[in-house]
Short mmCIF file of C-alpha atoms and ligand atoms in Angstrom, two decimals:
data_model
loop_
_atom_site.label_atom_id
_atom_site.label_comp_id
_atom_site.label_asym_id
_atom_site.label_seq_id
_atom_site.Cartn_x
_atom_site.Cartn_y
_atom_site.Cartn_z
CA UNK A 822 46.21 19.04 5.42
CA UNK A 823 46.13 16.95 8.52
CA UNK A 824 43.96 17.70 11.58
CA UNK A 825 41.36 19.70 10.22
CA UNK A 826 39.27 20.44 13.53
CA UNK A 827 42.46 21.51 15.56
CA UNK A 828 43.30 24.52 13.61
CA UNK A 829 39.81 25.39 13.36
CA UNK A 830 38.56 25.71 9.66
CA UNK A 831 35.52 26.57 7.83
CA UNK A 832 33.38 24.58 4.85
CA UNK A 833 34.79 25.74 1.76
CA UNK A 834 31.03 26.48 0.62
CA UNK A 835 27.07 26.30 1.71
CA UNK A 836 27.19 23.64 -0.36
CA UNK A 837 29.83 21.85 1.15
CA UNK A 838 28.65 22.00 4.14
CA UNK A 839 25.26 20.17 3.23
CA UNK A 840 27.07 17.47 1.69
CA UNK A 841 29.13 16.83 4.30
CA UNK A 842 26.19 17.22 6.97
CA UNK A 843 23.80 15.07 5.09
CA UNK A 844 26.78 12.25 4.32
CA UNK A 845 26.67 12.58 8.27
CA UNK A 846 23.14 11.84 8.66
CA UNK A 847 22.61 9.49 5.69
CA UNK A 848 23.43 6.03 6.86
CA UNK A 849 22.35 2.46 8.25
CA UNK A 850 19.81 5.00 10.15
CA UNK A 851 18.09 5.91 6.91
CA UNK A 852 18.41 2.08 5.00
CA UNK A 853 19.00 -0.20 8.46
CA UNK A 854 17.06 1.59 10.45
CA UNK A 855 13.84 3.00 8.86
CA UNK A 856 12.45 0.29 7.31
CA UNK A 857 13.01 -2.12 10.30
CA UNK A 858 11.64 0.55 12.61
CA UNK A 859 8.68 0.78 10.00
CA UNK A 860 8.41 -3.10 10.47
CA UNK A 861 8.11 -3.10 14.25
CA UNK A 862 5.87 -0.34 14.38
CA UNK A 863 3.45 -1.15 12.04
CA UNK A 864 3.89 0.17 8.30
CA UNK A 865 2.07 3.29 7.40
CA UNK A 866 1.08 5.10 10.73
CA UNK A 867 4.55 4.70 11.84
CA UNK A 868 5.51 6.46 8.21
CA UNK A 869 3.36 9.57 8.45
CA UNK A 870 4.39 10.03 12.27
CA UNK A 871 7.80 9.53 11.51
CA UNK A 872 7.49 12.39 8.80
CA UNK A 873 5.35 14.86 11.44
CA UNK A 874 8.11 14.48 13.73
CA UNK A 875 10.99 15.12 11.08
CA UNK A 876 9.50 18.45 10.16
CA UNK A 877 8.19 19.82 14.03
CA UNK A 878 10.83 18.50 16.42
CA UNK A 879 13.80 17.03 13.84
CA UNK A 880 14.24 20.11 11.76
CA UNK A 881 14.40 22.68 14.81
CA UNK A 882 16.09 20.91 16.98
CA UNK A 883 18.67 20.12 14.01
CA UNK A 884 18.65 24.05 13.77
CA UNK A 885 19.05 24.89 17.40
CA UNK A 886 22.31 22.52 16.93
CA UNK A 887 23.48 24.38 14.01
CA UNK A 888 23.09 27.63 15.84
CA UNK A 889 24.87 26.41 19.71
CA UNK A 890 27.68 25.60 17.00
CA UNK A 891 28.12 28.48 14.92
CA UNK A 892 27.45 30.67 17.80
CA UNK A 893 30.43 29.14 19.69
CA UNK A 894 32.85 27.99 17.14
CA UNK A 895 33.31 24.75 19.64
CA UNK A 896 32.53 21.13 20.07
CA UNK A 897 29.37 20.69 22.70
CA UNK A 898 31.34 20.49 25.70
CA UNK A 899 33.29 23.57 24.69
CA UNK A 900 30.06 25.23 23.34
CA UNK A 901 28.45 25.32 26.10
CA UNK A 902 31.17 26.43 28.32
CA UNK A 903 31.52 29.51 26.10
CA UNK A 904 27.54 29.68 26.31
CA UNK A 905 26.67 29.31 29.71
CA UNK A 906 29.88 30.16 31.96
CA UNK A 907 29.84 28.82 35.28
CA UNK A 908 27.10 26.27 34.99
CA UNK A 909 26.22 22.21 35.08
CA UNK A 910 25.50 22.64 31.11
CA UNK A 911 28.33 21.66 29.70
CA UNK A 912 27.17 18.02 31.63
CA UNK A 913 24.77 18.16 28.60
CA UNK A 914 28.18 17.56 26.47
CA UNK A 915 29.66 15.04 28.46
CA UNK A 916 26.55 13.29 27.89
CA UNK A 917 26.51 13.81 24.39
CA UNK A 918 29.76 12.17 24.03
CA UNK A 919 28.51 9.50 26.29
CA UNK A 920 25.30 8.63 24.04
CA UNK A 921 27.95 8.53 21.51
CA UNK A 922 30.24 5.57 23.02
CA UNK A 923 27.02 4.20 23.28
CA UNK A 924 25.61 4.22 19.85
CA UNK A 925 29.07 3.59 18.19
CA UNK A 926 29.00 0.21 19.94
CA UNK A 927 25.90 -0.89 17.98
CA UNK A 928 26.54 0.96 14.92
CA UNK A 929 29.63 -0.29 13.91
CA UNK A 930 28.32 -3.70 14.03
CA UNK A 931 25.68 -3.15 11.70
CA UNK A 932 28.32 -1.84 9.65
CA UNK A 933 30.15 -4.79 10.10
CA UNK A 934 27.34 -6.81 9.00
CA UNK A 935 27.54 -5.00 5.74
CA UNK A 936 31.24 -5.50 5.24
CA UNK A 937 30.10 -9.57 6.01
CA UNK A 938 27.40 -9.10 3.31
CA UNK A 939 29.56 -7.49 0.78
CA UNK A 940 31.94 -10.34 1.55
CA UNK A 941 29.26 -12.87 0.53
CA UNK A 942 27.76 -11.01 -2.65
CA UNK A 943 31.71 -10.64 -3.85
CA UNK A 944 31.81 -14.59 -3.24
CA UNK A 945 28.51 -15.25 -5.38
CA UNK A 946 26.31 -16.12 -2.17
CA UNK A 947 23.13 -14.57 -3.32
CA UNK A 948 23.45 -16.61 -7.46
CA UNK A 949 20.41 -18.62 -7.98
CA UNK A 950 17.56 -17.19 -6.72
CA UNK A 951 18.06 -16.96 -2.71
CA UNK A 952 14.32 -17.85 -1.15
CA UNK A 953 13.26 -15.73 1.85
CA UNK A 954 13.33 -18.58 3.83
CA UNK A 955 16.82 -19.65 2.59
CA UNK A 956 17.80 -16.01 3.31
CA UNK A 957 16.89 -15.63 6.93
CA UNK A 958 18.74 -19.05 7.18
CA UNK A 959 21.66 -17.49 5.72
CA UNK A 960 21.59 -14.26 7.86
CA UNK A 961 20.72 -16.35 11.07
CA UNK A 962 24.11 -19.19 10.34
CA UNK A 963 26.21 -15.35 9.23
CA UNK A 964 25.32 -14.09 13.33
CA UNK A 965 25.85 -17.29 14.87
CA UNK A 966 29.71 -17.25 13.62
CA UNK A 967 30.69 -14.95 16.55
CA UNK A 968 34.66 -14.56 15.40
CA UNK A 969 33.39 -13.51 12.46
CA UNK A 970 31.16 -11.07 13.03
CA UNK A 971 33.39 -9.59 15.59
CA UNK A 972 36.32 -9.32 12.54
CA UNK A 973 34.14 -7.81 10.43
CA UNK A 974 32.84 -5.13 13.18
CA UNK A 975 37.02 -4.93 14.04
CA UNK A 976 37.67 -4.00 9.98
CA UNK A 977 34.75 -1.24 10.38
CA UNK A 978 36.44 -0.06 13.22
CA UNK A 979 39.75 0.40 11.71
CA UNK A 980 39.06 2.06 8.72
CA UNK A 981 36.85 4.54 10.74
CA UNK A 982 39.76 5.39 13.02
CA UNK A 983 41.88 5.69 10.79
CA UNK A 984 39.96 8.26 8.72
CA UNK A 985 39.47 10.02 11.80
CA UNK A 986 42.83 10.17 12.84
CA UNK A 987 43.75 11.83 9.30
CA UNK A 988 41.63 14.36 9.69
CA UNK A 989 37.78 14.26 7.56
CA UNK A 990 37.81 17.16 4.62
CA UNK A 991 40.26 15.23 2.15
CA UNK A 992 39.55 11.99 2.25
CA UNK A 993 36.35 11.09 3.50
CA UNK A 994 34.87 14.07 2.59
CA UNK A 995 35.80 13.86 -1.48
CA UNK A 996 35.08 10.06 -1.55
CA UNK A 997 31.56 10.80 -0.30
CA UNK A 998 30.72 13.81 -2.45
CA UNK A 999 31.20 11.48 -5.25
CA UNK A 1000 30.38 7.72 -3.69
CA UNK A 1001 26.67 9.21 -2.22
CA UNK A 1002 25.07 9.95 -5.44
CA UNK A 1003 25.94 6.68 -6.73
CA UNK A 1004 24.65 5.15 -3.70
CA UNK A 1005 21.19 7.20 -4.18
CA UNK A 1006 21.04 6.32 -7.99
CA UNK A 1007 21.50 2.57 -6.91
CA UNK A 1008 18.73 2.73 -4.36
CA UNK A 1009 16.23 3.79 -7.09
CA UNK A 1010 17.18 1.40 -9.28
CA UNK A 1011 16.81 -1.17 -6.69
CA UNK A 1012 13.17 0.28 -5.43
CA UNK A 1013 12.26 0.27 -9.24
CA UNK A 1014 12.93 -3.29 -9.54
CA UNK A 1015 11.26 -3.76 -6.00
CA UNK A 1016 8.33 -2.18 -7.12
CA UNK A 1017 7.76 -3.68 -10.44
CA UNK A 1018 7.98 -7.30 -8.54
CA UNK A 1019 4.48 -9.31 -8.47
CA UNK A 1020 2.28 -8.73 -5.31
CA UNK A 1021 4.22 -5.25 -4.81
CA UNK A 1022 1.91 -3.18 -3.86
CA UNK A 1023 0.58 -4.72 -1.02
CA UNK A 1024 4.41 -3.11 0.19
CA UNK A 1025 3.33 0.33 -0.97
CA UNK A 1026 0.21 0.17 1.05
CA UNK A 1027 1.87 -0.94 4.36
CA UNK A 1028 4.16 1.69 3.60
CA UNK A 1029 2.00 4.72 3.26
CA UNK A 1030 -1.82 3.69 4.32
CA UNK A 1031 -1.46 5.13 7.89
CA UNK A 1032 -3.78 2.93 10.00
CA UNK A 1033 -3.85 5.66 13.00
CA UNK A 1034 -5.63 2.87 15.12
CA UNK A 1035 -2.10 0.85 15.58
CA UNK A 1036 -0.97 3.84 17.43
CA UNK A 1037 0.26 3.06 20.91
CA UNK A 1038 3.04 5.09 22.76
CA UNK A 1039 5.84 2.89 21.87
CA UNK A 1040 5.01 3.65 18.01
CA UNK A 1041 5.12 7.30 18.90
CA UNK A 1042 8.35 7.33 20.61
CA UNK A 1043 10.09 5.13 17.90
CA UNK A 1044 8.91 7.55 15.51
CA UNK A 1045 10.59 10.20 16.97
CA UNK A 1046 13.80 8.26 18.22
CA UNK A 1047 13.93 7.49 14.37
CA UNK A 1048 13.75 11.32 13.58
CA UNK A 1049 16.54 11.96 16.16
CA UNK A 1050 18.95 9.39 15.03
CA UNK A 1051 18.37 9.82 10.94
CA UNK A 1052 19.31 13.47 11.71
CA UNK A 1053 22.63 12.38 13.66
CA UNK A 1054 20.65 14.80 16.41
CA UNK A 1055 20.40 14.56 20.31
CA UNK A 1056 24.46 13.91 21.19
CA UNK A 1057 26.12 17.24 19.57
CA UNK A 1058 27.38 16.02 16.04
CA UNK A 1059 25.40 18.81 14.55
CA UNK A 1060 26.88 21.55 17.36
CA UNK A 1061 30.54 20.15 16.27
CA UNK A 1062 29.54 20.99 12.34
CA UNK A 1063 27.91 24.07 12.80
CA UNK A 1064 30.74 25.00 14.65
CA UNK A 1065 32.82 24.73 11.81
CA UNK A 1066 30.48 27.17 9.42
CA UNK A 1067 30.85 30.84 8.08
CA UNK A 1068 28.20 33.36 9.67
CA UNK A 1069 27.52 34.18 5.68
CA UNK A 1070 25.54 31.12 5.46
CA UNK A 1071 21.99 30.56 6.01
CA UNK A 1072 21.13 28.48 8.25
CA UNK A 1073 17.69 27.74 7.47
CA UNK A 1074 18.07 26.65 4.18
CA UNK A 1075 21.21 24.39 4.81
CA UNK A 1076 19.04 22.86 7.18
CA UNK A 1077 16.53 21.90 5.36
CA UNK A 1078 18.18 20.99 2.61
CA UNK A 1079 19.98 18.60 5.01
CA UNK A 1080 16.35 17.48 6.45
CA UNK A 1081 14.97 17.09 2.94
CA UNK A 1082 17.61 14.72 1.67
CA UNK A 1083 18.09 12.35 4.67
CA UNK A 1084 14.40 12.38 4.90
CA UNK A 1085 13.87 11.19 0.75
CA UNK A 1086 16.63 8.15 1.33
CA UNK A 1087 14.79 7.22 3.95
CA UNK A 1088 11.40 6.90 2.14
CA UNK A 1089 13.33 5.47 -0.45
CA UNK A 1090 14.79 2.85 1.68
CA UNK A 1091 11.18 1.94 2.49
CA UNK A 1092 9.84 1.53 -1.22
CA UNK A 1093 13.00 -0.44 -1.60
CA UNK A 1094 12.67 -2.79 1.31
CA UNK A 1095 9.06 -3.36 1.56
CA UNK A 1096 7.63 -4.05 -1.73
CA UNK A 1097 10.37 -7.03 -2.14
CA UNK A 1098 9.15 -8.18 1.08
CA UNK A 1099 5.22 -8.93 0.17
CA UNK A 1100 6.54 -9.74 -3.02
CA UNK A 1101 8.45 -12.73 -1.19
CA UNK A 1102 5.18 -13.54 1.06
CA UNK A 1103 6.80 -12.72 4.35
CA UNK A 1104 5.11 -10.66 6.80
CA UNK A 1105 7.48 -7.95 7.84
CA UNK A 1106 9.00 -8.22 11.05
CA UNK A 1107 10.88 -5.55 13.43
CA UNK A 1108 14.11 -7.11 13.51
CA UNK A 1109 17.18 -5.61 13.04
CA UNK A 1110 17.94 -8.07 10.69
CA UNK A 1111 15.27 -6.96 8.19
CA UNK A 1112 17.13 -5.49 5.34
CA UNK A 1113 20.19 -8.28 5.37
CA UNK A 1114 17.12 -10.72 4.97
CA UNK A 1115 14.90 -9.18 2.55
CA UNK A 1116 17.86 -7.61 0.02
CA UNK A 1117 19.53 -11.04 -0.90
CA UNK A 1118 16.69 -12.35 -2.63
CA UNK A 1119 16.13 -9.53 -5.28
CA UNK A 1120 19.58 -9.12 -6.15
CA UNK A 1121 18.96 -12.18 -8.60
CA UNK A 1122 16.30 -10.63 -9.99
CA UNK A 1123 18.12 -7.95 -11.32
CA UNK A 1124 20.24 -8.33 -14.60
CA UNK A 1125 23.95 -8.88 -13.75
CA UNK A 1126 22.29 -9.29 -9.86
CA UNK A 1127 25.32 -10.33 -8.26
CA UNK A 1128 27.46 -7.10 -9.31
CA UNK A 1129 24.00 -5.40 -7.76
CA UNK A 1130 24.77 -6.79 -4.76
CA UNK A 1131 28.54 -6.11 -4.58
CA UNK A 1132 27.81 -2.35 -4.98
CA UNK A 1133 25.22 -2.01 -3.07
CA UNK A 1134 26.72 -3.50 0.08
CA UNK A 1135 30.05 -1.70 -0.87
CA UNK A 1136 27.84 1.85 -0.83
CA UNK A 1137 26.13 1.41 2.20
CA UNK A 1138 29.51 0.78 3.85
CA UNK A 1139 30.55 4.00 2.60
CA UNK A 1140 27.32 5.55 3.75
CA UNK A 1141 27.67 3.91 7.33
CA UNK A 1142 31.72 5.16 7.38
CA UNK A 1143 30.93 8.51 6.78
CA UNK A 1144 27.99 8.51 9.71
CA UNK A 1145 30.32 6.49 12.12
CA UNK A 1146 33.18 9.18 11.84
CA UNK A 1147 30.72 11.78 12.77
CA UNK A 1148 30.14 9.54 16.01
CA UNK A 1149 33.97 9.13 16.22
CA UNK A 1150 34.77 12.87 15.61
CA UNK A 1151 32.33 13.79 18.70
CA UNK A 1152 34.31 11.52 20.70
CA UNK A 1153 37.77 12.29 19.61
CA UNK A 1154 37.28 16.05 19.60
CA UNK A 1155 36.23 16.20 23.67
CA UNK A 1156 39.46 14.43 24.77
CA UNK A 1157 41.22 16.82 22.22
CA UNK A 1158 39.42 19.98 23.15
CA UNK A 1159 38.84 19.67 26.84
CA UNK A 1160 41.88 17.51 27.59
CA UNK A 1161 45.00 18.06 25.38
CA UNK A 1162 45.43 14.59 23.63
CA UNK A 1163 46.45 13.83 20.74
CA UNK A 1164 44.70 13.46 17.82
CA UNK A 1165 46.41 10.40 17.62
CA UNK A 1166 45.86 9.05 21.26
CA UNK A 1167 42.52 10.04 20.93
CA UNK A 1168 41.61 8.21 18.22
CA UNK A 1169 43.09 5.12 18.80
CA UNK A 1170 42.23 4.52 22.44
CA UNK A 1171 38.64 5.66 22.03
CA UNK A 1172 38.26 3.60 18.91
CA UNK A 1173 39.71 0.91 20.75
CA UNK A 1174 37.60 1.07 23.74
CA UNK A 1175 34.36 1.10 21.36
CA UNK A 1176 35.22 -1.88 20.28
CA UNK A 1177 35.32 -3.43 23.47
CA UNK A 1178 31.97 -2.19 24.06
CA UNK A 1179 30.70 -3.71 20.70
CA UNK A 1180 32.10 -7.01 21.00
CA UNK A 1181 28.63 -7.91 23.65
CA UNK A 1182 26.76 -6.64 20.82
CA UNK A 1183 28.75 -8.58 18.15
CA UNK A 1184 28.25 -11.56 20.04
CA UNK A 1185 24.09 -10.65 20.30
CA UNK A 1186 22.87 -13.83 18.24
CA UNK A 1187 25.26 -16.19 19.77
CA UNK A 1188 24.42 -14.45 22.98
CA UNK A 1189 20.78 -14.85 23.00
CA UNK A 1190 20.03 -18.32 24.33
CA UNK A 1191 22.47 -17.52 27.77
CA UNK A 1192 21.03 -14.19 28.19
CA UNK A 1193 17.42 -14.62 27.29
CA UNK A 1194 17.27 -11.57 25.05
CA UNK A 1195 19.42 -9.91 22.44
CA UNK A 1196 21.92 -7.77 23.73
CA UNK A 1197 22.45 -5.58 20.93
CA UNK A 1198 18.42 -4.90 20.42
CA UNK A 1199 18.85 -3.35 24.57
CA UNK A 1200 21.53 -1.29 23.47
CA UNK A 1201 19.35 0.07 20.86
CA UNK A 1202 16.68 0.50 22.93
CA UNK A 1203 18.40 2.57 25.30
CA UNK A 1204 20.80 4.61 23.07
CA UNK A 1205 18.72 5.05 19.98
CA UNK A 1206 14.68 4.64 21.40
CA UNK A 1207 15.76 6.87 25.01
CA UNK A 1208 18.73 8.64 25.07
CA UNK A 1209 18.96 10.58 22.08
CA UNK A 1210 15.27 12.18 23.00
CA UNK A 1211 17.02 13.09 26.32
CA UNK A 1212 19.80 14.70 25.05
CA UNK A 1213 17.34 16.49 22.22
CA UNK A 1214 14.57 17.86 25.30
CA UNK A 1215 17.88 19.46 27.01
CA UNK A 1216 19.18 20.93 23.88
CA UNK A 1217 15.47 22.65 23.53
CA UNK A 1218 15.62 23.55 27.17
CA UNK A 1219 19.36 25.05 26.54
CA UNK A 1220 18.18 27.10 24.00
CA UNK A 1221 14.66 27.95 24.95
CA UNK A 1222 15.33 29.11 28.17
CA UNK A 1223 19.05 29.12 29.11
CA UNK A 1224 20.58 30.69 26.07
CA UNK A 1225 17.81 32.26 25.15
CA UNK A 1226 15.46 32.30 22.76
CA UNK A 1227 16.42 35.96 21.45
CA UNK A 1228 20.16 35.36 21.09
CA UNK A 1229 19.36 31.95 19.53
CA UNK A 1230 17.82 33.26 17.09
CA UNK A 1231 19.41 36.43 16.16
CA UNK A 1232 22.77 33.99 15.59
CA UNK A 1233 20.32 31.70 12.99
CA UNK A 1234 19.24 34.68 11.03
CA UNK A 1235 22.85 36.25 10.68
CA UNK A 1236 23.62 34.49 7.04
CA UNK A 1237 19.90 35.19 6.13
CA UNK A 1238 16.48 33.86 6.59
CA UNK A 1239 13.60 34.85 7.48
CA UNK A 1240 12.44 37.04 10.87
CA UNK A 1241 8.72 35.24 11.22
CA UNK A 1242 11.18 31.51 10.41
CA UNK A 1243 13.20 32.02 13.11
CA UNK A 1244 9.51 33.66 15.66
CA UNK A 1245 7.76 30.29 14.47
CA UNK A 1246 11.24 28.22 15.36
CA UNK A 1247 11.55 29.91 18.69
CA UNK A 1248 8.04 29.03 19.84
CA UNK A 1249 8.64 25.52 18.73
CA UNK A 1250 11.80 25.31 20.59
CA UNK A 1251 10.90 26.90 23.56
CA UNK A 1252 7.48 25.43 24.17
CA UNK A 1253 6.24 22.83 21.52
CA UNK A 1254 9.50 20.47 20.80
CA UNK A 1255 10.53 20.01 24.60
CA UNK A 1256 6.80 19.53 25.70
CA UNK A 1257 6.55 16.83 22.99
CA UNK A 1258 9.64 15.07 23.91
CA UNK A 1259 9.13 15.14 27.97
CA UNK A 1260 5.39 13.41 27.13
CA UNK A 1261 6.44 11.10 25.18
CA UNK A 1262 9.29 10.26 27.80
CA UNK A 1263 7.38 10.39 30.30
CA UNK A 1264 4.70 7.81 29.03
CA UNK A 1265 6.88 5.54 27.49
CA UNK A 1266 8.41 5.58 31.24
CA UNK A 1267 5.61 5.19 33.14
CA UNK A 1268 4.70 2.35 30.52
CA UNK A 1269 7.92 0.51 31.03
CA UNK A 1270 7.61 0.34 34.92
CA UNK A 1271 4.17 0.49 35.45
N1 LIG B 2758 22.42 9.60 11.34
C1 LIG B 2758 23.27 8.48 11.07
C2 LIG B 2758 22.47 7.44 10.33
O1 LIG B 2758 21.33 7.66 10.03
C3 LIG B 2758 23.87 7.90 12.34
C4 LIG B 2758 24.56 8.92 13.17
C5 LIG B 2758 25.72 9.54 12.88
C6 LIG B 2758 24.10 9.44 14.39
N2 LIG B 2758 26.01 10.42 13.87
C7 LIG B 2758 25.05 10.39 14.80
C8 LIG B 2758 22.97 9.21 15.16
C9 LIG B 2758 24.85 11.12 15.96
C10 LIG B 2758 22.79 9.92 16.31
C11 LIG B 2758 23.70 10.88 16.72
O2 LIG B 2758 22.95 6.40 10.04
#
């Protein structure tokens, strides 16, 4: 089989389907992201926040998604065409594949720092006991080599258009079923090792001893921009997979099965990440560089380290691959759906014209003394921090009071689940999620230009 999307086909199995959602949402969001996130904003407030707004603003939102998609067997600008006839939503689409271009940009380079990485542990780089200092020396020569970074981002690239343009369910979708659990074994061997490292727990603590008087607006926001993006929410990748799922299935639980597993990599991303970094003496810092720094130095530490590192930077390639051809897919599938390309043309030009995008961001570190700031750190500030709680208030508003909160959730109780579920989910997606997204918009706003 080809071009699964364009003869429209269904996951094989509930099961199936969680897989592939959470290989989806398990990525650089979940290992990059969280802990660096956790850095900027503080440790342990940031934590417990982050896991509030996973459970009363990721989850239902994630489930409104799931529903616009089953209910309309269609990629979001499609969906919401069949949804709302005749109206400006389907904009909400077009932005969603928008936010995508956007995110792409920046993740693939990320990703391409992990191809660089697993470069450097297959050439022995991290042998003989790396020093943090020596490490951030390492990372900080690895960005300032802008051809390379920019090849490495171009090899990501590739070998996510080119499992797009095959179509998803035979390849990527097998590889991952089998490559994820090895990557989650791996990260708790690593976060065992982490842990058991003297001066450790001063890492747990920053982790998990929520210090509620470090909250400020920004922390808040982050926490929830983190929610969004983990959960590959607020740009329509969920709509596209839910569109692809049997009305047998429950909803409910698929969802928070996906919630509950993207949710535990993250945490144990954290215990990984932040242990090894007290252990080493350095204060953490919110930089997007966090875990390239930080991982390096424990791989020696770790019997037959180097092999460590060569798998784990090989894994979290895999994990970032099968998020960026979700990002891809949402992309590709518009100028299929709505326009009549090629599967081919679609892939290829769009992948192409990402890359142009990401070469600015590529080119961040080199960047940074002609522009006065990092490039790549704006993008994620206004793709990852902004947009994605955007697109996530409209999807609330869509099905809170456009769809309807009645339809909605008739559609996510069809395959089971419970009636008071889907009352409680209704109230939070009418009134509670899009109340607590516009506020903390609108502060973070007013903060930014007052
Ligand atoms: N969730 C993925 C991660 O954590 C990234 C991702 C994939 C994503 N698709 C997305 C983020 C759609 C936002 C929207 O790495």
């Amino acid at each position: 089989m080809t071009s699964d999307t364009s003869t429209r086909g269904t996951w094989q199995s509930g099961i199936g389907f969680i897989l592939a959602a959470a290989g989806g949402a398990i990525g650089l969001g979940n290992i990059w992201g969280f802990p660096y996130m956790a850095a900027e904003s503080g440790g342990g407030a940031f934590v417990a926040l982050y896991v509030l707004c996973v459970a009363v603003v990721g989850f239902p939102v994630l489930l409104a998604e799931l529903t616009i998609g089953r209910a309309s067997q269609k990629s979001p600008v499609g969906a919401f065409k069949r949804l709302a006839p005749g109206t400006r939503w389907p904009a909400l689409g077009a932005m969603g594949v928008t936010i995508g271009f956007g995110i792409m940009s920046f993740y693939c380079v990320i990703a391409g720092w992990t191809v660089g990485y697993l470069v450097k542990a297959i050439r022995g780089d991290f042998r003989n006991g790396l020093s943090a200092e020596q490490s951030q020396e390492m990372f900080t020569a690895f960005q300032s080599n802008p051809a390379w970074v920019i090849t490495v981002t171009a090899v990501f690239f590739l070998a996510t258009i080119l499992v797009v343009r095959g179509g998803i369910s035979s390849g990527i979708e097998r590889v991952s079923k089998i490559l994820m659990p090895v990557l989650f074994v791996l990260l708790v061997i690593i976060a065992i090792r982490s842990l058991t490292l003297p001066g450790a727990t001063e890492g747990i603590r920053f982790l998990f001893k929520a210090d509620f008087t470090k909250l400020t607006p920004s922390v808040v926001m982050n926490a929830l921009a983190q929610a969004l993006f983990s959960l590959s929410l607020g740009m329509g990748a969920v709509i596209t997979y839910g569109s692809y799922l049997s009305k047998r299935e429950n909803l409910v639980n698929a969802g928070a099965a996906v919630v509950g597993f993207d949710t535990l990599i993250a945490l144990l991303s954290g215990l990984m990440i932040f242990p090894a970094l007290f252990a080493a003496g350095v204060e953490p810092a919110g930089d997007t560089g966090l875990v390239f720094v930080v991982l390096p130095t424990i791989f020696d530490t770790l019997p037959m380290g180097n092999l460590f590192g060569i798998a784990f930077y090989f894994l979290l390639t895999i994990a970032a691959l099968t998020s960026s051809i979700s990002l891809l897919e949402v992309i590709a599938s518009y100028f299929i759906d709505e326009r009549s390309w090629s599967r081919e043309k679609a892939c290829w030009s769009m992948g192409a014209l990402c890359f142009v995008l990401s070469i600015p961001s590529a080119m961040a570190g080199a960047l940074e003394g002609v522009l006065g700031f990092n490039f790549m750190n704006l993008m994620v500030q206004i793709f990852f921090v902004y947009l994605l709680a955007v697109g996530a208030l409209f999807i609330c508003l869509f099905v809170g009071w456009k769809w309807g909160t009645t339809a909605a959730a008739a559609e996510l109780t069809e395959g089971g689940g419970s009636r008071s579920v889907a009352v409680l989910w209704a109230i939070l997606i009418r009134y509670f999620c899009p109340v607590v997204a516009a506020i903390v918009l609108g502060v973070r706003l007013y903060q930014l230009f007052a």
